[in-house]
Coordinates of C-alpha atoms and ligand atoms in Angstrom, one line a residue:
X3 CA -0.3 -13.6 -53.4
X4 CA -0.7 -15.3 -50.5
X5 CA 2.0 -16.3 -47.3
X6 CA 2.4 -20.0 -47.6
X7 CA 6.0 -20.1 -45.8
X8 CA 4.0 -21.5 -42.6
X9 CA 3.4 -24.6 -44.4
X10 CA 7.6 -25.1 -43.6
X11 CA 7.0 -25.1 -40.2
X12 CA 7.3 -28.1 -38.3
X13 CA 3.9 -28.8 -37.3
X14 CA 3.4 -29.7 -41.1
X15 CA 4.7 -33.1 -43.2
X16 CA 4.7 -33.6 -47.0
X17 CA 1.1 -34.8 -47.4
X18 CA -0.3 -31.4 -45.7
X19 CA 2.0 -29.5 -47.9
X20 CA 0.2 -31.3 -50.7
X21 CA -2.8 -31.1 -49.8
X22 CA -2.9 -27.0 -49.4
X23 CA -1.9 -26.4 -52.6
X24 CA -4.1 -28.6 -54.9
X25 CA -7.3 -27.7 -52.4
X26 CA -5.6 -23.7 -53.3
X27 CA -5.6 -24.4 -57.1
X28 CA -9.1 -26.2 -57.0
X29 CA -10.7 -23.2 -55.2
X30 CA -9.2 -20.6 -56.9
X31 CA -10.9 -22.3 -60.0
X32 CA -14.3 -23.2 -58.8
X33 CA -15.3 -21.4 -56.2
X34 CA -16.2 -18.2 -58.3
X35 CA -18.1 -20.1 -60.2
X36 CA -20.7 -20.5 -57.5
X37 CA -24.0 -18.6 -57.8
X38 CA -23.8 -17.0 -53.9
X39 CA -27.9 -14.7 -54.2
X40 CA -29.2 -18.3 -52.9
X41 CA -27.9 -19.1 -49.8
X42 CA -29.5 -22.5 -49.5
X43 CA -28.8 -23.3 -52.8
X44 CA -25.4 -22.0 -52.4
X45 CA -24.4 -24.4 -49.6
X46 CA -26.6 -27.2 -51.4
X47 CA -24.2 -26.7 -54.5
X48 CA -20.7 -26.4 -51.8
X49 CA -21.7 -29.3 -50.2
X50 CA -22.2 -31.6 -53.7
X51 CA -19.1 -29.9 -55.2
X52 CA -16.8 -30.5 -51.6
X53 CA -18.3 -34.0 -51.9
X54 CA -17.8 -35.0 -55.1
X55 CA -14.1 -33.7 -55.3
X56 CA -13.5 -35.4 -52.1
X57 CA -12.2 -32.5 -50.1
X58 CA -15.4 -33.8 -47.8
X59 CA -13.6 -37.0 -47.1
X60 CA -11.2 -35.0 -44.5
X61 CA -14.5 -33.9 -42.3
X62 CA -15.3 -37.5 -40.6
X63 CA -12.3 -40.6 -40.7
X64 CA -13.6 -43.4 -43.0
X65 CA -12.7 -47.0 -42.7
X66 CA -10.8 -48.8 -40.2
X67 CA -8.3 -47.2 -38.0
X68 CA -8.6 -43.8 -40.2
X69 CA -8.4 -41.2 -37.6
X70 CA -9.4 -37.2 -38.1
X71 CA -6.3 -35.4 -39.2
X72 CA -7.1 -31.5 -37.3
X73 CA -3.6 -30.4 -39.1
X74 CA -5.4 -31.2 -42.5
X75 CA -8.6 -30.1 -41.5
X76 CA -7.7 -26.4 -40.2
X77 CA -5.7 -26.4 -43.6
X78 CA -8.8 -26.8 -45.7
X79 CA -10.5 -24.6 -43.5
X80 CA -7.8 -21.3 -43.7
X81 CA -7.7 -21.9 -48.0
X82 CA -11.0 -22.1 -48.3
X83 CA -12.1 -19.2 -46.1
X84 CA -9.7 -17.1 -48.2
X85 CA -12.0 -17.7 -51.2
X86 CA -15.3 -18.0 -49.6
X87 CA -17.0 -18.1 -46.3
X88 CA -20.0 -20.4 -47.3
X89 CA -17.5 -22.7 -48.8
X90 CA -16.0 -23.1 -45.7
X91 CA -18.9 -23.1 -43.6
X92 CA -20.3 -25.9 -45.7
X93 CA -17.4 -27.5 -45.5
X94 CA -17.1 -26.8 -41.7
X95 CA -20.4 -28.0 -40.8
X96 CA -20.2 -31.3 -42.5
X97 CA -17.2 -32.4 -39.8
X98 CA -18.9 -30.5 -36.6
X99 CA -22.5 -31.8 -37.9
X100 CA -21.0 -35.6 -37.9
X101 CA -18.4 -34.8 -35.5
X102 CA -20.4 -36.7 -32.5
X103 CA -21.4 -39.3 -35.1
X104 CA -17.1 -39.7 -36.2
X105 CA -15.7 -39.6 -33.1
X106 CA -18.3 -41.2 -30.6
X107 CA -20.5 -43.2 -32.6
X108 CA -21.1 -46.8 -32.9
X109 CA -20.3 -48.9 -35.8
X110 CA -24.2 -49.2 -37.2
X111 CA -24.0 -45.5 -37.3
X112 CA -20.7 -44.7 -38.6
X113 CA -21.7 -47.0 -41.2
X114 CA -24.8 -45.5 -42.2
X115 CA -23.7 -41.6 -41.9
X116 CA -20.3 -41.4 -42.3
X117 CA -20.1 -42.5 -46.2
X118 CA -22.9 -39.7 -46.9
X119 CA -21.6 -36.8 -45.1
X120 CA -18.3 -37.4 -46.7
X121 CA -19.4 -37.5 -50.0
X122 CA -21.9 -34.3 -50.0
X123 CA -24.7 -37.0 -50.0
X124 CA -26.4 -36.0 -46.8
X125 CA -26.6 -32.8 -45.4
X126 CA -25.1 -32.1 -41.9
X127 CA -26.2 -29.9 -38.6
X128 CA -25.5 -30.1 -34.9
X129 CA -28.0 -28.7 -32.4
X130 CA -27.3 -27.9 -29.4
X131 CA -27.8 -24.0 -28.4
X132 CA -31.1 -23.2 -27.1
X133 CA -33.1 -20.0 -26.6
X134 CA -32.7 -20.0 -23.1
X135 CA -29.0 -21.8 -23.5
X136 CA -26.6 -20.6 -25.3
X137 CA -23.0 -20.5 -23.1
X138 CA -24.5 -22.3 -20.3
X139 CA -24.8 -25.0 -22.0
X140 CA -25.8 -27.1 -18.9
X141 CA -29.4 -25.5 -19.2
X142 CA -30.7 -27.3 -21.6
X143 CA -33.8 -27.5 -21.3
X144 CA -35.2 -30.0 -24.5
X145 CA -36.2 -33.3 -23.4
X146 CA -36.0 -37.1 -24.4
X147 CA -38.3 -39.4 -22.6
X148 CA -38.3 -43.0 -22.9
X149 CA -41.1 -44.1 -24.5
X150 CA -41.6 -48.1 -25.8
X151 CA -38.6 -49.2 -27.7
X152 CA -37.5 -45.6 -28.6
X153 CA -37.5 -41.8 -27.3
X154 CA -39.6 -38.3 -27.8
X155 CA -38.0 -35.5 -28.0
X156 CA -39.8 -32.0 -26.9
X157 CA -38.1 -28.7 -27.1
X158 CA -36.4 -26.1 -29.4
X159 CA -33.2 -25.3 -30.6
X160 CA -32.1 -22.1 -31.9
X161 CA -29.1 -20.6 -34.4
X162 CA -28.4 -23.7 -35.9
X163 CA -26.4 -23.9 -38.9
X164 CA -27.9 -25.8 -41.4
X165 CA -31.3 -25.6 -40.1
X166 CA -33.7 -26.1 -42.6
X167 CA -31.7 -27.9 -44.8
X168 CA -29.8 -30.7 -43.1
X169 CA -30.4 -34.1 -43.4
X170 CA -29.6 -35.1 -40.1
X171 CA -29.0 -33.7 -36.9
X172 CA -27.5 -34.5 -34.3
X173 CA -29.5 -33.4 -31.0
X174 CA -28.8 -32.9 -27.1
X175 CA -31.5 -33.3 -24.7
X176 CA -32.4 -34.4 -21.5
X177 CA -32.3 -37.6 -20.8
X178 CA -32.6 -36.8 -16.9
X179 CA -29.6 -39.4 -15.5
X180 CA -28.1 -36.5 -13.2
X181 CA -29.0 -32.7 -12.6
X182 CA -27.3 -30.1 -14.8
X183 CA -24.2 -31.8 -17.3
X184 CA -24.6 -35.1 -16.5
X185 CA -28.4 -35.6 -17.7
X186 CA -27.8 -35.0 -21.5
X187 CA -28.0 -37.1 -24.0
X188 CA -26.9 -37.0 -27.8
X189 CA -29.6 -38.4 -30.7
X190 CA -29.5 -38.3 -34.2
X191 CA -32.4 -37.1 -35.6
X192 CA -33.3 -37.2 -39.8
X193 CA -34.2 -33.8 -41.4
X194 CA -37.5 -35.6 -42.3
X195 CA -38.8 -37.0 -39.3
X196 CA -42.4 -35.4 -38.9
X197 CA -41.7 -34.2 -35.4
X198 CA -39.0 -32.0 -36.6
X199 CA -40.2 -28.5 -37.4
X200 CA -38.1 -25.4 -39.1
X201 CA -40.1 -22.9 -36.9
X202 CA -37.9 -19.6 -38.0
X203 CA -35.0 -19.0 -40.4
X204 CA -33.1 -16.7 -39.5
X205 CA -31.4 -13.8 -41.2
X206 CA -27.6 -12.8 -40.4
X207 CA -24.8 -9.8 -41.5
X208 CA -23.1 -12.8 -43.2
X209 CA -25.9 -15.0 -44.5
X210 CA -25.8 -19.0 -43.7
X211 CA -28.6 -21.3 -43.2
X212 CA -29.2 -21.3 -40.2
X213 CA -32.7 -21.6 -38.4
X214 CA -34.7 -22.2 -34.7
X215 CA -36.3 -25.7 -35.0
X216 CA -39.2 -27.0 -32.8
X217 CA -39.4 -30.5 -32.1
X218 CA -43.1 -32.0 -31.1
X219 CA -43.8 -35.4 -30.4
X220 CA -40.1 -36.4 -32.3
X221 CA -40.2 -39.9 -32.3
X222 CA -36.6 -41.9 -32.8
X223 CA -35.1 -45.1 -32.2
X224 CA -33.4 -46.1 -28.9
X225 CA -30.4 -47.3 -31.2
X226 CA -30.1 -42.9 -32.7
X227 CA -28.5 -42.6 -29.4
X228 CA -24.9 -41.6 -29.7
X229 CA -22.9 -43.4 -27.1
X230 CA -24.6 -43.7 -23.8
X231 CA -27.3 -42.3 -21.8
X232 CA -25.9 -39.3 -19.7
X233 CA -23.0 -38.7 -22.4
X234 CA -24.6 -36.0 -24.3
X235 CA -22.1 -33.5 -22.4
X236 CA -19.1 -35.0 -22.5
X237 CA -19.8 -35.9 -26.2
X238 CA -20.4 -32.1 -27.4
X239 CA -17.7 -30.7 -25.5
X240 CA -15.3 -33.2 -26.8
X241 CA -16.6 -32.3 -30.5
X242 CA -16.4 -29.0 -30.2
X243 CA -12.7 -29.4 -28.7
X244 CA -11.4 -30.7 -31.6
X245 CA -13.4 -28.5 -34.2
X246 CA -13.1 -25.2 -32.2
X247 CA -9.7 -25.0 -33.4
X248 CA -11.0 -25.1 -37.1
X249 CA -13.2 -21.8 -36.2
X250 CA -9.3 -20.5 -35.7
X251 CA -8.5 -21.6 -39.1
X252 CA -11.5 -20.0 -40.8
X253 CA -10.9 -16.7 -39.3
X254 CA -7.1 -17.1 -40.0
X255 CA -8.1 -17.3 -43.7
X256 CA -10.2 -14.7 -43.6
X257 CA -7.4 -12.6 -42.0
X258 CA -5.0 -13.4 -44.6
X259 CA -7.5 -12.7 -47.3
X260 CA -7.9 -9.2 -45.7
X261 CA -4.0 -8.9 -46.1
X262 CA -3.5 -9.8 -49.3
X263 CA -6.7 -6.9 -50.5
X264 CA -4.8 -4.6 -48.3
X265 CA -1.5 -5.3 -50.2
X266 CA -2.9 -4.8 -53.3
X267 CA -4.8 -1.9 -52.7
X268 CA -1.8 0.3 -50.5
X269 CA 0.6 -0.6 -53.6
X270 CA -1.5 0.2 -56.0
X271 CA -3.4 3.7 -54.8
X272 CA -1.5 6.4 -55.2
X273 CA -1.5 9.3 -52.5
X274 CA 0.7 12.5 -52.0
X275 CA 2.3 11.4 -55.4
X276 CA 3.2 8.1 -54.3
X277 CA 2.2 4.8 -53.4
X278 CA 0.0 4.7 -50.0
X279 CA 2.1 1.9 -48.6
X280 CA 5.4 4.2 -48.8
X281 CA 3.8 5.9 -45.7
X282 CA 5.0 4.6 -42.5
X283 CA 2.1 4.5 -40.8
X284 CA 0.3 2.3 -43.2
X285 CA 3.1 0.2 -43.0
X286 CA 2.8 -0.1 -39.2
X287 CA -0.8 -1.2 -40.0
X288 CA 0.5 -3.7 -42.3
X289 CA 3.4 -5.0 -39.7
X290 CA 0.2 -5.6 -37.6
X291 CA -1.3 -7.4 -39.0
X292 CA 1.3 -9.9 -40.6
X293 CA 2.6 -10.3 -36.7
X294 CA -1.4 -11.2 -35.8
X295 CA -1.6 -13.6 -38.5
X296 CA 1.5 -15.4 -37.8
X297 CA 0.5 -15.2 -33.9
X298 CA -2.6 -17.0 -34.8
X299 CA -1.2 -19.1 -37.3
X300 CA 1.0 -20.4 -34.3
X301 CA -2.1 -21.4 -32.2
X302 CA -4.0 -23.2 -34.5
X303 CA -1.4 -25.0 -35.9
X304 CA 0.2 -25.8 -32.4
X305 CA -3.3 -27.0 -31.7
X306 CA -4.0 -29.1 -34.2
X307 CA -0.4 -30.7 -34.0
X308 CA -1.2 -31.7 -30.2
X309 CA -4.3 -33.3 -31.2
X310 CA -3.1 -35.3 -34.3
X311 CA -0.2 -36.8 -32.3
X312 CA -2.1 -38.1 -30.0
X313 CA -3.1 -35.4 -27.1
X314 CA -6.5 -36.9 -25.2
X315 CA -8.0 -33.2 -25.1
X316 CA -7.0 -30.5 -26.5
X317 CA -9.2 -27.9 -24.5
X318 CA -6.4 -25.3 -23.6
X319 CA -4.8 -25.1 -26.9
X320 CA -8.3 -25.2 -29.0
X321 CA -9.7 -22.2 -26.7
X322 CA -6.2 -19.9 -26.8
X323 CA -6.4 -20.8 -30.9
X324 CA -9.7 -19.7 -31.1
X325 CA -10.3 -17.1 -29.0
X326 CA -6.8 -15.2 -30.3
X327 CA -7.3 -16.2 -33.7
X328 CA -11.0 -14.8 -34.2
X329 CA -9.9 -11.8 -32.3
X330 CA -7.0 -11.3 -34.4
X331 CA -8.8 -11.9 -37.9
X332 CA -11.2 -8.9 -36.7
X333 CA -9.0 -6.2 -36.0
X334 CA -6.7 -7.4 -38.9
X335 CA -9.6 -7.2 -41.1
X336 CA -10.8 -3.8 -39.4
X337 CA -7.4 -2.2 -40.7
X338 CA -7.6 -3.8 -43.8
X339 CA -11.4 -1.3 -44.2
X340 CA -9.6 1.2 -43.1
X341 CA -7.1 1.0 -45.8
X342 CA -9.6 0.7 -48.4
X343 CA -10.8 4.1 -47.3
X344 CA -14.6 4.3 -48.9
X345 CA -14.7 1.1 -51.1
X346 CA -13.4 -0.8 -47.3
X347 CA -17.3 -0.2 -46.8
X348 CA -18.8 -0.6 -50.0
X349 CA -21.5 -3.3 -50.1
X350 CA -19.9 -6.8 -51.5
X351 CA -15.9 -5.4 -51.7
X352 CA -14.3 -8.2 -50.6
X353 CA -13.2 -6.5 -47.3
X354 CA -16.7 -5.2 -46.7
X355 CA -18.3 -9.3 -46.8
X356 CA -14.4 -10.3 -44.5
X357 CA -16.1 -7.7 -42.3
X358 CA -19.7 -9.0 -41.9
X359 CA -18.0 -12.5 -42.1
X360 CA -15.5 -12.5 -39.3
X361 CA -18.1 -11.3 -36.9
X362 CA -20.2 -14.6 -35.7
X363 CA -16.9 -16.4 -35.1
X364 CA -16.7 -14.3 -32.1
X365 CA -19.7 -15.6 -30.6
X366 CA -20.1 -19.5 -32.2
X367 CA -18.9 -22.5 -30.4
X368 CA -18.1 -20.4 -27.2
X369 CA -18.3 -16.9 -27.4
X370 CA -14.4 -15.4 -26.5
X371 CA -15.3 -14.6 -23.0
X372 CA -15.8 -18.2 -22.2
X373 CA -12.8 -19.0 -24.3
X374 CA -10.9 -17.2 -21.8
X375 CA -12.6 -18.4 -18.4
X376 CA -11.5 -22.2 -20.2
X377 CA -8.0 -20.9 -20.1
X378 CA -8.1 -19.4 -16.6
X379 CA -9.4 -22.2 -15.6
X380 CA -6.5 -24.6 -17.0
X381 CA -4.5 -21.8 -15.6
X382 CA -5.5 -22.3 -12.2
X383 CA -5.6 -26.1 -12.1
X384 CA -2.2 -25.8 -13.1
X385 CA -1.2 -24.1 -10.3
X386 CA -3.3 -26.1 -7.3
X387 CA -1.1 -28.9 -8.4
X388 CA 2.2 -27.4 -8.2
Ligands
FAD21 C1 -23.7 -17.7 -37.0 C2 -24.0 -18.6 -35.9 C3 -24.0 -20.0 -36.1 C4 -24.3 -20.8 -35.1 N1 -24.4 -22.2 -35.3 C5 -24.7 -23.0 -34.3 C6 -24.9 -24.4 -34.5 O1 -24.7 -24.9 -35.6 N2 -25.3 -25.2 -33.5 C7 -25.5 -24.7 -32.2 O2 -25.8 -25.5 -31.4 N3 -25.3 -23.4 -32.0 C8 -25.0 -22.5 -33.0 N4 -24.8 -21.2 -32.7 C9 -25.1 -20.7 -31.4 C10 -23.9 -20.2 -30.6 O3 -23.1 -21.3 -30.3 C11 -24.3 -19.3 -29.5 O4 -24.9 -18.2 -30.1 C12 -23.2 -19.0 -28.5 O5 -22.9 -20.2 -27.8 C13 -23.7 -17.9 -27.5 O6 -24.9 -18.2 -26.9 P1 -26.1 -17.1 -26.9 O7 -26.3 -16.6 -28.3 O8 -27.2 -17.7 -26.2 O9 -25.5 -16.0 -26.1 P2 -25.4 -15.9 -24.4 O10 -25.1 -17.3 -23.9 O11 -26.6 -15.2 -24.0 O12 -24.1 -15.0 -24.2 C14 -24.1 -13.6 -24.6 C15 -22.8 -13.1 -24.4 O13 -22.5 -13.1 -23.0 C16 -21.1 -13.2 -22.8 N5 -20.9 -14.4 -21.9 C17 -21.5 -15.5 -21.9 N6 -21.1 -16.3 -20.9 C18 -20.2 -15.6 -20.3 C19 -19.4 -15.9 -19.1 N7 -19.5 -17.1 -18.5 N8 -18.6 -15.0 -18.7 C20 -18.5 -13.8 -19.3 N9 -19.2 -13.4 -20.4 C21 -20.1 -14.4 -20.9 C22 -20.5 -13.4 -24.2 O14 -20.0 -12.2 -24.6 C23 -21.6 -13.9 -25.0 O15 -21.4 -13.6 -26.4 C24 -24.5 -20.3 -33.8 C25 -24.5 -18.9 -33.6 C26 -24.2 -18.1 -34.6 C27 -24.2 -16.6 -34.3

């Protein structure tokens, strides 16, 4: 039913091939059976599930010289989209929650995270967006002060997935080294530390746990500090580099879900006493969106290659994936309404939730319009140099 001639490309080897059909069998068997009218039950349930099957192990390197593998990542990311979004949000958010953790942490907290996260053991979130700071991320305005052998952490963090029912978080606040960027810091903070409050939950087209949190008087140990003071910046921007691409992925699987309904549907619907997808114009539509998903199949995977083999950042690439990728999955998934006619917007159709589901990718870990200033600005750095 679904495309899987990208997995020939070159960007791929054997073990990826592997790996996207056992994870496609594996969700094509168990994912329906998840009870989806409890959303935080829902993601409870993906998260144990992910874990105990191991597919988790692939969100955070384990022992030793293990390193991330994005290539394998993005791939669990486009199958399991395909089936479910909360799947792959709760599989998502276990490898951006941890991300600062995996790839910046030291070894006492690798050791003490790491083997939970990627076993569905502990519950994973990563706050950074604030009321008042959302893109400009330099405004944060939550703050860490120093305080005896440890730090206190005052402020509030809003739309952050997993909110509510995380068991740790990793947190950016002011640390106050430098104006601006270079006075962040990154903690992590456990979902039960008093000073930790769940102030709103808040509702979205495409439910997910997400929530605003409060923290007052939140005590934790100097040694919750990921890397160094002043690194807070450098540390989510780097994380979301190398995850940002996975957004691409998600919506990519999304997009290919679409296709495949839209397949089905145009074959089988008959109109003017023949099929619907012996009119040319609905093949056009369908043309479209094959090219789109191939496009964006091309970014993410290029992406993802560059990272695993070894690129430092990966800022360019991740922002082109994302941004054309998310834009891609939406008008791909807009025809794909279209094409169902009335059921396209009939409440749970599988194209009605790709609808409300493809929406918040837009926005989340750098909204498209900042996707595109990154590029410009790669763009023009290019050129001062030549
Ligand atoms: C479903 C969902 C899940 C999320 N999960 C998390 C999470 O787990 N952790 C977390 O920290 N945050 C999370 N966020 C927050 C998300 O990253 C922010 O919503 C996003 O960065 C945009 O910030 P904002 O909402 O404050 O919008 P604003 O910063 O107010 O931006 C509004 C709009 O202005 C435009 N814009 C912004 N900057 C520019 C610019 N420089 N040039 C041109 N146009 C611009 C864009 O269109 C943007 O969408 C989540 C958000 C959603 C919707």
């Amino acid at each position: 039913m679904y495309d899987t001639s990208f997995l020939s490309w070159p960007f791929f080897e054997a073990r990826h091939r592997e790996l996207a059909e056992k994870l496609d069998t594996w969700a094509a068997s168990r994912l329906i059976q998840i009870d989806h009218h409890d959303t935080d039950a829902a993601c409870r349930k993906l998260v144990e599930l992910l874990g105990e099957e191991g597919w988790l192990r692939l969100t955070a390197p384990g022992e030793g010289n293990e390193k991330l593998d994005l290539r394998s990542l993005a791939l669990c990311r486009e199958t399991l989209a395909r089936y479910s979004g909360l799947a792959d949000f709760s599989f998502a958010m276990q490898g951006l929650g941890a991300g600062p953790i995996s790839l910046f942490g030291n070894d006492a907290q690798r050791a003490a995270w790491l083997p939970k996260t990627r076993t569905g053991k502990a519950i994973a979130a990563f706050a950074l967006t604030e009321p008042a700071s959302g893109s400009d991320v330099a405004n944060i305005a939550t703050t860490a002060r120093r305080e005896g052998d440890g730090y206190v952490l005052e402020g509030e963090k809003s739309w952050i997935s997993n909110g509510g029912i995380a068991d740790l978080y990793v947190v950016f606040a002011r640390t106050g080294e430098a104006p601006g960027a270079r006075g962040l810091s990154a903690f992590i903070v456990e979902g039960g530390n008093p000073g930790l409050i769940v102030a709103e939950r808040i509702a979205t087209i495409a439910p997910h746990p997400l929530a605003r949190l409060q923290f007052k008087n939140c005590r934790v140990g100097a040694d919750t500090m990921i890397g160094r003071p002043g690194d807070g910046f450098k540390i989510a921007m780097a994380t979301l580099d190398v995850f940002r691409t996975t957004v691409g992925a998600a919506a990519l699987g999304f997009a290919r879900r679409a296709l495949a309904e839209t397949g089905k549907r145009t074959v089988s619907r008959e109109l003017f006493g023949a099929p619907l997808s012996n009119l040319q114009m609905v093949q056009g539509h369908l043309a479209d969106m094959a090219l789109e998903i191939d496009a964006a199949a091309l970014l993410v995977y290029r992406a993802a290659w560059a990272k695993d083999f070894g690129a430092a950042r990966i800022t360019r690439e991740a922002a082109m994936a994302k941004l054309y990728a998310t834009e891609a999955a939406q008008r791909v998934i807009d025809a794909a309404v279209q094409l169902h006619g009335g059921d396209g917007v009939r409440s749970s159709h599988p194209v009605e939730i790709l609808y409300r589901e493809i929406r918040a990718l837009r926005i989340y870990e750098g909204a498209s319009d900042v996707q595109k200033i990154i590029i410009a600005r790669s763009v023009l750095a290019e050129m001062a140099t030549v």
